């Protein structure tokens, strides 16, 4: 009996060993497959070497750090008004009250007093939200509006473009500053410093342009002209008859002097005409004889 069970036991042992080896090989294959997976997803890309070949191309527009489509509308409002008034001083006081109510101020003021009229020219800056109310106040209570011109200029596109270029230049500026810290030769340092200086100048110009646009958008501009015509009549004119008579005499004398000087300016012709007459008479006398 022992001789019969011994071969069967050996067969079972051999089968179990082969099965264990097969499982072990399958497990090893699974581990190998996991090890062969790509590691790009787990690795961080190494930083670019700072060299002259890797200097950024300023003609390309990188992704800006903020969304430019969130910029609100940029509308610049300007106006020109000419108002005829009865009294410049009174109208000036009315204008001062209207400016105070609308938080506006006078940027420039110019007054002209002539024999024909009085003119007070004002350049007024007013908050954008109060511009229409200011125009209505001047149209209703100051005097007779002779002319009015209101314009609106949408500068949203220009503001957006300048903002994008400014953000890009700031990105390039930081890159060049990093390169300057890693520059190895004096030549590279000088070239990078010159580029940094140019970028800083361009950034200053762009920031100045944005500030100017913001100022024009936040505060509208109105050119206001107050006009008073001086009436000349016998009843109201300050110039009397005696002054008018003296002016007329003076004007007549000036006209006579101008006429006399004009005749004198033809003196060459005054000399030629008598000689022509003399020669003509002499020729006629000879012909008659």
PDB file of C-alpha atoms in Angstrom:
ATOM      1  CA  UNK A   1       0.000   0.000   0.000  1.00  0.00           C
ATOM      2  CA  UNK A   2       2.818   2.355   0.824  1.00  0.00           C
ATOM      3  CA  UNK A   3       4.288   1.772  -2.594  1.00  0.00           C
ATOM      4  CA  UNK A   4       0.951   2.749  -4.205  1.00  0.00           C
ATOM      5  CA  UNK A   5       0.413   6.061  -2.253  1.00  0.00           C
ATOM      6  CA  UNK A   6       4.006   7.264  -2.533  1.00  0.00           C
ATOM      7  CA  UNK A   7       3.892   8.059  -6.304  1.00  0.00           C
ATOM      8  CA  UNK A   8       0.504   9.795  -5.843  1.00  0.00           C
ATOM      9  CA  UNK A   9       1.877  11.975  -3.022  1.00  0.00           C
ATOM     10  CA  UNK A  10       4.896  12.947  -5.105  1.00  0.00           C
ATOM     11  CA  UNK A  11       2.609  13.909  -8.015  1.00  0.00           C
ATOM     12  CA  UNK A  12       0.529  16.192  -5.766  1.00  0.00           C
ATOM     13  CA  UNK A  13       3.691  17.887  -4.421  1.00  0.00           C
ATOM     14  CA  UNK A  14       5.020  18.561  -7.893  1.00  0.00           C
ATOM     15  CA  UNK A  15       1.662  20.005  -9.006  1.00  0.00           C
ATOM     16  CA  UNK A  16       1.502  22.331  -5.980  1.00  0.00           C
ATOM     17  CA  UNK A  17       5.032  23.628  -6.588  1.00  0.00           C
ATOM     18  CA  UNK A  18       4.272  24.431 -10.205  1.00  0.00           C
ATOM     19  CA  UNK A  19       1.114  26.249  -9.188  1.00  0.00           C
ATOM     20  CA  UNK A  20       3.044  28.349  -6.636  1.00  0.00           C
ATOM     21  CA  UNK A  21       5.693  29.203  -9.221  1.00  0.00           C
ATOM     22  CA  UNK A  22       2.987  30.233 -11.701  1.00  0.00           C
ATOM     23  CA  UNK A  23       1.343  32.559  -9.145  1.00  0.00           C
ATOM     24  CA  UNK A  24       4.697  34.014  -8.226  1.00  0.00           C
ATOM     25  CA  UNK A  25       5.538  34.672 -11.875  1.00  0.00           C
ATOM     26  CA  UNK A  26       2.135  36.334 -12.423  1.00  0.00           C
ATOM     27  CA  UNK A  27       2.674  38.537  -9.376  1.00  0.00           C
ATOM     28  CA  UNK A  28       6.121  39.493 -10.612  1.00  0.00           C
ATOM     29  CA  UNK A  29       4.710  40.349 -14.032  1.00  0.00           C
ATOM     30  CA  UNK A  30       2.121  42.601 -12.421  1.00  0.00           C
ATOM     31  CA  UNK A  31       4.821  44.409 -10.459  1.00  0.00           C
ATOM     32  CA  UNK A  32       6.926  44.779 -13.567  1.00  0.00           C
ATOM     33  CA  UNK A  33       3.985  46.256 -15.448  1.00  0.00           C
ATOM     34  CA  UNK A  34       3.503  48.813 -12.677  1.00  0.00           C
ATOM     35  CA  UNK A  35       7.162  49.683 -12.756  1.00  0.00           C
ATOM     36  CA  UNK A  36       7.042  50.162 -16.532  1.00  0.00           C
ATOM     37  CA  UNK A  37       4.267  52.791 -16.293  1.00  0.00           C
ATOM     38  CA  UNK A  38       5.323  56.302 -17.501  1.00  0.00           C
ATOM     39  CA  UNK A  39       6.516  58.609 -14.768  1.00  0.00           C
ATOM     40  CA  UNK A  40       5.746  61.934 -16.483  1.00  0.00           C
ATOM     41  CA  UNK A  41       2.661  62.441 -14.344  1.00  0.00           C
ATOM     42  CA  UNK A  42       4.686  62.187 -11.159  1.00  0.00           C
ATOM     43  CA  UNK A  43       7.693  64.221 -12.242  1.00  0.00           C
ATOM     44  CA  UNK A  44       8.057  68.013 -12.213  1.00  0.00           C
ATOM     45  CA  UNK A  45       9.556  69.527 -15.336  1.00  0.00           C
ATOM     46  CA  UNK A  46      13.038  70.857 -14.611  1.00  0.00           C
ATOM     47  CA  UNK A  47      13.499  74.641 -14.822  1.00  0.00           C
ATOM     48  CA  UNK A  48      14.771  76.032 -18.083  1.00  0.00           C
ATOM     49  CA  UNK A  49      18.394  76.890 -18.226  1.00  0.00           C
ATOM     50  CA  UNK A  50      19.050  80.594 -18.291  1.00  0.00           C
ATOM     51  CA  UNK A  51      20.955  81.243 -21.454  1.00  0.00           C
ATOM     52  CA  UNK A  52      20.893  83.670 -24.331  1.00  0.00           C
ATOM     53  CA  UNK A  53      19.105  81.154 -26.515  1.00  0.00           C
ATOM     54  CA  UNK A  54      16.203  80.939 -24.098  1.00  0.00           C
ATOM     55  CA  UNK A  55      15.507  84.700 -23.872  1.00  0.00           C
ATOM     56  CA  UNK A  56      11.740  85.282 -24.205  1.00  0.00           C
ATOM     57  CA  UNK A  57      10.330  86.526 -27.469  1.00  0.00           C
ATOM     58  CA  UNK A  58       8.552  89.816 -26.774  1.00  0.00           C
ATOM     59  CA  UNK A  59       6.536  89.535 -30.003  1.00  0.00           C
ATOM     60  CA  UNK A  60       4.606  86.631 -28.524  1.00  0.00           C
ATOM     61  CA  UNK A  61       1.780  87.284 -26.056  1.00  0.00           C
ATOM     62  CA  UNK A  62       1.860  84.938 -23.081  1.00  0.00           C
ATOM     63  CA  UNK A  63      -1.217  84.176 -21.011  1.00  0.00           C
ATOM     64  CA  UNK A  64      -1.833  87.148 -18.771  1.00  0.00           C
ATOM     65  CA  UNK A  65      -2.355  86.566 -15.071  1.00  0.00           C
ATOM     66  CA  UNK A  66      -5.808  88.160 -15.042  1.00  0.00           C
ATOM     67  CA  UNK A  67      -8.848  88.104 -17.253  1.00  0.00           C
ATOM     68  CA  UNK A  68      -9.041  91.229 -19.315  1.00  0.00           C
ATOM     69  CA  UNK A  69     -12.682  90.709 -20.261  1.00  0.00           C
ATOM     70  CA  UNK A  70     -13.653  91.871 -16.763  1.00  0.00           C
ATOM     71  CA  UNK A  71     -12.661  95.467 -17.541  1.00  0.00           C
ATOM     72  CA  UNK A  72     -15.712  97.718 -17.294  1.00  0.00           C
ATOM     73  CA  UNK A  73     -16.774 100.107 -20.026  1.00  0.00           C
ATOM     74  CA  UNK A  74     -14.531 103.124 -20.386  1.00  0.00           C
ATOM     75  CA  UNK A  75     -16.513 106.086 -21.749  1.00  0.00           C
ATOM     76  CA  UNK A  76     -15.040 109.592 -22.017  1.00  0.00           C
ATOM     77  CA  UNK A  77     -17.607 112.390 -22.174  1.00  0.00           C
ATOM     78  CA  UNK A  78     -16.763 115.884 -23.416  1.00  0.00           C
ATOM     79  CA  UNK A  79     -18.931 118.920 -24.067  1.00  0.00           C
ATOM     80  CA  UNK A  80     -18.886 122.472 -25.409  1.00  0.00           C
ATOM     81  CA  UNK A  81     -21.491 125.098 -24.503  1.00  0.00           C
ATOM     82  CA  UNK A  82     -21.882 128.771 -25.339  1.00  0.00           C
ATOM     83  CA  UNK A  83     -24.450 130.708 -23.300  1.00  0.00           C
ATOM     84  CA  UNK A  84     -25.535 134.306 -23.768  1.00  0.00           C
ATOM     85  CA  UNK A  85     -26.156 136.063 -20.453  1.00  0.00           C
ATOM     86  CA  UNK A  86     -27.323 139.472 -19.348  1.00  0.00           C
ATOM     87  CA  UNK A  87     -24.718 139.959 -16.626  1.00  0.00           C
ATOM     88  CA  UNK A  88     -21.385 138.152 -16.567  1.00  0.00           C
ATOM     89  CA  UNK A  89     -20.884 138.635 -12.820  1.00  0.00           C
ATOM     90  CA  UNK A  90     -24.307 137.279 -11.948  1.00  0.00           C
ATOM     91  CA  UNK A  91     -23.881 134.327 -14.327  1.00  0.00           C
ATOM     92  CA  UNK A  92     -20.498 133.571 -12.787  1.00  0.00           C
ATOM     93  CA  UNK A  93     -22.081 133.303  -9.328  1.00  0.00           C
ATOM     94  CA  UNK A  94     -24.771 130.973 -10.712  1.00  0.00           C
ATOM     95  CA  UNK A  95     -22.096 128.793 -12.291  1.00  0.00           C
ATOM     96  CA  UNK A  96     -20.243 128.585  -8.963  1.00  0.00           C
ATOM     97  CA  UNK A  97     -23.399 127.327  -7.218  1.00  0.00           C
ATOM     98  CA  UNK A  98     -24.050 124.715  -9.930  1.00  0.00           C
ATOM     99  CA  UNK A  99     -20.455 123.482  -9.736  1.00  0.00           C
ATOM    100  CA  UNK A 100     -20.695 123.108  -5.966  1.00  0.00           C
ATOM    101  CA  UNK A 101     -23.888 121.033  -6.218  1.00  0.00           C
ATOM    102  CA  UNK A 102     -22.325 118.667  -8.769  1.00  0.00           C
ATOM    103  CA  UNK A 103     -18.867 118.340  -7.091  1.00  0.00           C
ATOM    104  CA  UNK A 104     -17.251 119.947 -10.127  1.00  0.00           C
ATOM    105  CA  UNK A 105     -14.352 122.379 -10.314  1.00  0.00           C
ATOM    106  CA  UNK A 106     -12.874 124.933 -12.726  1.00  0.00           C
ATOM    107  CA  UNK A 107      -9.625 123.792 -14.306  1.00  0.00           C
ATOM    108  CA  UNK A 108      -8.894 126.980 -16.308  1.00  0.00           C
ATOM    109  CA  UNK A 109     -10.576 130.381 -16.530  1.00  0.00           C
ATOM    110  CA  UNK A 110     -10.104 133.139 -19.119  1.00  0.00           C
ATOM    111  CA  UNK A 111     -11.924 136.500 -19.353  1.00  0.00           C
ATOM    112  CA  UNK A 112     -11.944 138.897 -22.319  1.00  0.00           C
ATOM    113  CA  UNK A 113     -13.463 142.371 -22.325  1.00  0.00           C
ATOM    114  CA  UNK A 114     -13.751 144.043 -25.739  1.00  0.00           C
ATOM    115  CA  UNK A 115     -15.721 146.980 -27.181  1.00  0.00           C
ATOM    116  CA  UNK A 116     -18.179 144.526 -28.707  1.00  0.00           C
ATOM    117  CA  UNK A 117     -18.736 141.876 -25.995  1.00  0.00           C
ATOM    118  CA  UNK A 118     -17.565 140.226 -22.769  1.00  0.00           C
ATOM    119  CA  UNK A 119     -16.431 136.575 -22.794  1.00  0.00           C
ATOM    120  CA  UNK A 120     -15.747 134.271 -19.856  1.00  0.00           C
ATOM    121  CA  UNK A 121     -14.284 130.924 -20.967  1.00  0.00           C
ATOM    122  CA  UNK A 122     -14.205 128.097 -18.414  1.00  0.00           C
ATOM    123  CA  UNK A 123     -12.825 124.558 -18.591  1.00  0.00           C
ATOM    124  CA  UNK A 124     -14.837 122.528 -16.080  1.00  0.00           C
ATOM    125  CA  UNK A 125     -14.091 119.030 -14.756  1.00  0.00           C
ATOM    126  CA  UNK A 126     -17.046 117.137 -13.327  1.00  0.00           C
ATOM    127  CA  UNK A 127     -17.500 113.534 -12.081  1.00  0.00           C
ATOM    128  CA  UNK A 128     -18.750 111.264 -14.846  1.00  0.00           C
ATOM    129  CA  UNK A 129     -22.026 110.496 -13.071  1.00  0.00           C
ATOM    130  CA  UNK A 130     -22.857 114.230 -12.655  1.00  0.00           C
ATOM    131  CA  UNK A 131     -22.060 115.297 -16.228  1.00  0.00           C
ATOM    132  CA  UNK A 132     -25.646 115.163 -17.561  1.00  0.00           C
ATOM    133  CA  UNK A 133     -27.048 116.941 -14.495  1.00  0.00           C
ATOM    134  CA  UNK A 134     -24.452 119.707 -14.918  1.00  0.00           C
ATOM    135  CA  UNK A 135     -25.386 120.197 -18.580  1.00  0.00           C
ATOM    136  CA  UNK A 136     -29.093 120.392 -17.711  1.00  0.00           C
ATOM    137  CA  UNK A 137     -28.452 122.952 -14.972  1.00  0.00           C
ATOM    138  CA  UNK A 138     -26.524 125.219 -17.341  1.00  0.00           C
ATOM    139  CA  UNK A 139     -29.178 124.822 -20.044  1.00  0.00           C
ATOM    140  CA  UNK A 140     -32.059 125.823 -17.781  1.00  0.00           C
ATOM    141  CA  UNK A 141     -31.010 128.522 -15.338  1.00  0.00           C
ATOM    142  CA  UNK A 142     -28.009 130.524 -16.550  1.00  0.00           C
ATOM    143  CA  UNK A 143     -28.982 132.120 -19.843  1.00  0.00           C
ATOM    144  CA  UNK A 144     -29.814 131.535 -23.493  1.00  0.00           C
ATOM    145  CA  UNK A 145     -27.918 128.575 -24.953  1.00  0.00           C
ATOM    146  CA  UNK A 146     -26.369 129.618 -28.275  1.00  0.00           C
ATOM    147  CA  UNK A 147     -24.635 126.314 -28.992  1.00  0.00           C
ATOM    148  CA  UNK A 148     -24.174 122.927 -27.330  1.00  0.00           C
ATOM    149  CA  UNK A 149     -22.097 119.964 -28.431  1.00  0.00           C
ATOM    150  CA  UNK A 150     -21.809 116.747 -26.380  1.00  0.00           C
ATOM    151  CA  UNK A 151     -19.636 113.777 -27.403  1.00  0.00           C
ATOM    152  CA  UNK A 152     -18.921 110.319 -25.953  1.00  0.00           C
ATOM    153  CA  UNK A 153     -15.803 108.329 -26.787  1.00  0.00           C
ATOM    154  CA  UNK A 154     -15.581 104.600 -25.986  1.00  0.00           C
ATOM    155  CA  UNK A 155     -11.943 103.819 -25.101  1.00  0.00           C
ATOM    156  CA  UNK A 156     -12.573 100.351 -23.644  1.00  0.00           C
ATOM    157  CA  UNK A 157     -10.648  98.624 -26.450  1.00  0.00           C
ATOM    158  CA  UNK A 158      -7.627 100.888 -26.092  1.00  0.00           C
ATOM    159  CA  UNK A 159      -7.651 100.478 -22.305  1.00  0.00           C
ATOM    160  CA  UNK A 160      -7.829  96.679 -22.637  1.00  0.00           C
ATOM    161  CA  UNK A 161      -4.967  96.553 -25.164  1.00  0.00           C
ATOM    162  CA  UNK A 162      -2.733  98.751 -23.032  1.00  0.00           C
ATOM    163  CA  UNK A 163      -3.544  96.665 -19.934  1.00  0.00           C
ATOM    164  CA  UNK A 164      -2.660  93.406 -21.718  1.00  0.00           C
ATOM    165  CA  UNK A 165       0.624  94.789 -23.041  1.00  0.00           C
ATOM    166  CA  UNK A 166       1.448  96.166 -19.610  1.00  0.00           C
ATOM    167  CA  UNK A 167       0.847  92.792 -17.939  1.00  0.00           C
ATOM    168  CA  UNK A 168       3.002  91.042 -20.566  1.00  0.00           C
ATOM    169  CA  UNK A 169       5.841  93.516 -20.150  1.00  0.00           C
ATOM    170  CA  UNK A 170       5.801  92.981 -16.381  1.00  0.00           C
ATOM    171  CA  UNK A 171       6.091  89.216 -16.954  1.00  0.00           C
ATOM    172  CA  UNK A 172       9.037  89.744 -19.310  1.00  0.00           C
ATOM    173  CA  UNK A 173      10.620  92.127 -16.817  1.00  0.00           C
ATOM    174  CA  UNK A 174      10.604  89.474 -14.080  1.00  0.00           C
ATOM    175  CA  UNK A 175      12.107  86.918 -16.483  1.00  0.00           C
ATOM    176  CA  UNK A 176      14.928  89.276 -17.445  1.00  0.00           C
ATOM    177  CA  UNK A 177      15.609  90.059 -13.781  1.00  0.00           C
ATOM    178  CA  UNK A 178      15.919  86.331 -13.093  1.00  0.00           C
ATOM    179  CA  UNK A 179      18.324  86.032 -16.024  1.00  0.00           C
ATOM    180  CA  UNK A 180      20.348  88.956 -14.733  1.00  0.00           C
ATOM    181  CA  UNK A 181      20.874  87.178 -11.411  1.00  0.00           C
ATOM    182  CA  UNK A 182      22.144  84.115 -13.271  1.00  0.00           C
ATOM    183  CA  UNK A 183      24.204  85.906 -15.951  1.00  0.00           C
ATOM    184  CA  UNK A 184      27.725  84.552 -16.206  1.00  0.00           C
ATOM    185  CA  UNK A 185      29.478  87.149 -18.383  1.00  0.00           C
ATOM    186  CA  UNK A 186      29.726  90.930 -18.280  1.00  0.00           C
ATOM    187  CA  UNK A 187      28.405  91.186 -21.848  1.00  0.00           C
ATOM    188  CA  UNK A 188      25.251  89.267 -20.951  1.00  0.00           C
ATOM    189  CA  UNK A 189      24.744  91.431 -17.862  1.00  0.00           C
ATOM    190  CA  UNK A 190      25.018  94.667 -19.876  1.00  0.00           C
ATOM    191  CA  UNK A 191      22.616  93.441 -22.560  1.00  0.00           C
ATOM    192  CA  UNK A 192      20.059  92.242 -20.015  1.00  0.00           C
ATOM    193  CA  UNK A 193      20.310  95.482 -18.007  1.00  0.00           C
ATOM    194  CA  UNK A 194      19.666  97.518 -21.161  1.00  0.00           C
ATOM    195  CA  UNK A 195      16.617  95.397 -21.948  1.00  0.00           C
ATOM    196  CA  UNK A 196      15.361  95.811 -18.379  1.00  0.00           C
ATOM    197  CA  UNK A 197      15.755  99.588 -18.638  1.00  0.00           C
ATOM    198  CA  UNK A 198      13.760  99.697 -21.893  1.00  0.00           C
ATOM    199  CA  UNK A 199      11.025  97.530 -20.397  1.00  0.00           C
ATOM    200  CA  UNK A 200      10.807  99.762 -17.318  1.00  0.00           C
ATOM    201  CA  UNK A 201      10.432 102.845 -19.541  1.00  0.00           C
ATOM    202  CA  UNK A 202       7.699 101.161 -21.580  1.00  0.00           C
ATOM    203  CA  UNK A 203       5.913 100.112 -18.397  1.00  0.00           C
ATOM    204  CA  UNK A 204       6.016 103.691 -17.080  1.00  0.00           C
ATOM    205  CA  UNK A 205       4.530 104.986 -20.357  1.00  0.00           C
ATOM    206  CA  UNK A 206       1.763 102.350 -20.331  1.00  0.00           C
ATOM    207  CA  UNK A 207       0.898 103.038 -16.691  1.00  0.00           C
ATOM    208  CA  UNK A 208       0.803 106.764 -17.422  1.00  0.00           C
ATOM    209  CA  UNK A 209      -1.565 106.190 -20.343  1.00  0.00           C
ATOM    210  CA  UNK A 210      -3.883 104.113 -18.156  1.00  0.00           C
ATOM    211  CA  UNK A 211      -3.882 106.813 -15.484  1.00  0.00           C
ATOM    212  CA  UNK A 212      -4.719 109.451 -18.095  1.00  0.00           C
ATOM    213  CA  UNK A 213      -7.623 107.389 -19.468  1.00  0.00           C
ATOM    214  CA  UNK A 214      -8.932 106.729 -15.965  1.00  0.00           C
ATOM    215  CA  UNK A 215      -8.807 110.452 -15.206  1.00  0.00           C
ATOM    216  CA  UNK A 216     -10.715 111.334 -18.399  1.00  0.00           C
ATOM    217  CA  UNK A 217     -13.265 108.607 -17.719  1.00  0.00           C
ATOM    218  CA  UNK A 218     -13.815 109.452 -14.054  1.00  0.00           C
ATOM    219  CA  UNK A 219     -13.994 113.214 -14.683  1.00  0.00           C
ATOM    220  CA  UNK A 220     -15.717 114.548 -17.801  1.00  0.00           C
ATOM    221  CA  UNK A 221     -14.662 117.862 -19.381  1.00  0.00           C
ATOM    222  CA  UNK A 222     -16.958 120.755 -20.314  1.00  0.00           C
ATOM    223  CA  UNK A 223     -15.790 123.886 -22.147  1.00  0.00           C
ATOM    224  CA  UNK A 224     -18.245 126.595 -21.094  1.00  0.00           C
ATOM    225  CA  UNK A 225     -18.311 130.069 -22.657  1.00  0.00           C
ATOM    226  CA  UNK A 226     -20.409 132.833 -21.096  1.00  0.00           C
ATOM    227  CA  UNK A 227     -21.100 135.573 -23.654  1.00  0.00           C
ATOM    228  CA  UNK A 228     -22.527 139.056 -23.158  1.00  0.00           C
ATOM    229  CA  UNK A 229     -23.025 141.352 -26.140  1.00  0.00           C
ATOM    230  CA  UNK A 230     -22.525 145.083 -25.613  1.00  0.00           C
ATOM    231  CA  UNK A 231     -25.330 147.101 -27.204  1.00  0.00           C
ATOM    232  CA  UNK A 232     -24.320 150.352 -28.925  1.00  0.00           C
ATOM    233  CA  UNK A 233     -27.132 152.923 -29.217  1.00  0.00           C
ATOM    234  CA  UNK A 234     -27.633 156.654 -28.685  1.00  0.00           C
ATOM    235  CA  UNK A 235     -29.528 155.981 -25.465  1.00  0.00           C
ATOM    236  CA  UNK A 236     -27.345 153.341 -23.835  1.00  0.00           C
ATOM    237  CA  UNK A 237     -23.894 153.835 -25.285  1.00  0.00           C
ATOM    238  CA  UNK A 238     -21.278 155.357 -23.035  1.00  0.00           C
ATOM    239  CA  UNK A 239     -19.650 157.024 -26.073  1.00  0.00           C
ATOM    240  CA  UNK A 240     -21.183 160.487 -26.638  1.00  0.00           C
ATOM    241  CA  UNK A 241     -21.674 162.572 -29.795  1.00  0.00           C
ATOM    242  CA  UNK A 242     -18.516 164.606 -29.246  1.00  0.00           C
ATOM    243  CA  UNK A 243     -16.364 161.489 -29.082  1.00  0.00           C
ATOM    244  CA  UNK A 244     -18.031 160.126 -32.190  1.00  0.00           C
ATOM    245  CA  UNK A 245     -17.484 163.430 -34.055  1.00  0.00           C
ATOM    246  CA  UNK A 246     -13.804 163.482 -33.112  1.00  0.00           C
ATOM    247  CA  UNK A 247     -13.446 159.880 -34.222  1.00  0.00           C
ATOM    248  CA  UNK A 248     -15.072 160.702 -37.579  1.00  0.00           C
ATOM    249  CA  UNK A 249     -12.749 163.693 -38.150  1.00  0.00           C
ATOM    250  CA  UNK A 250      -9.740 161.580 -37.297  1.00  0.00           C
ATOM    251  CA  UNK A 251     -10.903 158.807 -39.598  1.00  0.00           C
ATOM    252  CA  UNK A 252     -11.454 161.317 -42.452  1.00  0.00           C
ATOM    253  CA  UNK A 253      -8.000 162.825 -42.007  1.00  0.00           C
ATOM    254  CA  UNK A 254      -6.430 159.367 -41.988  1.00  0.00           C
ATOM    255  CA  UNK A 255      -8.274 158.538 -45.217  1.00  0.00           C
ATOM    256  CA  UNK A 256      -6.988 161.761 -46.849  1.00  0.00           C
ATOM    257  CA  UNK A 257      -3.424 161.077 -45.774  1.00  0.00           C
ATOM    258  CA  UNK A 258      -3.698 157.539 -47.122  1.00  0.00           C
ATOM    259  CA  UNK A 259      -4.992 158.898 -50.460  1.00  0.00           C
ATOM    260  CA  UNK A 260      -2.177 161.465 -50.677  1.00  0.00           C
ATOM    261  CA  UNK A 261       0.464 158.879 -49.882  1.00  0.00           C
ATOM    262  CA  UNK A 262      -1.036 156.629 -52.519  1.00  0.00           C
ATOM    263  CA  UNK A 263      -0.675 159.369 -55.160  1.00  0.00           C
ATOM    264  CA  UNK A 264       2.900 160.076 -54.099  1.00  0.00           C
ATOM    265  CA  UNK A 265       3.717 156.407 -54.530  1.00  0.00           C
ATOM    266  CA  UNK A 266       3.075 156.911 -58.274  1.00  0.00           C
ATOM    267  CA  UNK A 267       5.791 159.586 -58.607  1.00  0.00           C
ATOM    268  CA  UNK A 268       7.682 157.749 -61.389  1.00  0.00           C
ATOM    269  CA  UNK A 269       4.582 157.949 -63.554  1.00  0.00           C
ATOM    270  CA  UNK A 270       4.205 161.676 -62.708  1.00  0.00           C
ATOM    271  CA  UNK A 271       7.675 162.254 -64.190  1.00  0.00           C
ATOM    272  CA  UNK A 272       7.161 160.117 -67.284  1.00  0.00           C
ATOM    273  CA  UNK A 273       3.801 161.616 -68.325  1.00  0.00           C
ATOM    274  CA  UNK A 274       5.129 165.253 -68.771  1.00  0.00           C
ATOM    275  CA  UNK A 275       8.073 163.992 -70.832  1.00  0.00           C
ATOM    276  CA  UNK A 276       5.720 162.014 -73.058  1.00  0.00           C
ATOM    277  CA  UNK A 277       3.570 165.103 -73.581  1.00  0.00           C
ATOM    278  CA  UNK A 278       6.660 167.250 -74.397  1.00  0.00           C
ATOM    279  CA  UNK A 279       8.001 164.784 -76.945  1.00  0.00           C
ATOM    280  CA  UNK A 280       4.599 164.390 -78.558  1.00  0.00           C
ATOM    281  CA  UNK A 281       4.202 168.188 -79.029  1.00  0.00           C
ATOM    282  CA  UNK A 282       7.702 168.505 -80.439  1.00  0.00           C
ATOM    283  CA  UNK A 283       7.053 165.727 -82.918  1.00  0.00           C
ATOM    284  CA  UNK A 284       3.740 167.289 -83.962  1.00  0.00           C
ATOM    285  CA  UNK A 285       5.403 170.692 -84.486  1.00  0.00           C
ATOM    286  CA  UNK A 286       8.023 169.206 -86.781  1.00  0.00           C
ATOM    287  CA  UNK A 287       5.410 167.359 -88.728  1.00  0.00           C
ATOM    288  CA  UNK A 288       3.382 170.524 -89.262  1.00  0.00           C
ATOM    289  CA  UNK A 289       6.409 172.461 -90.624  1.00  0.00           C
TER     290      UNK A 289
END
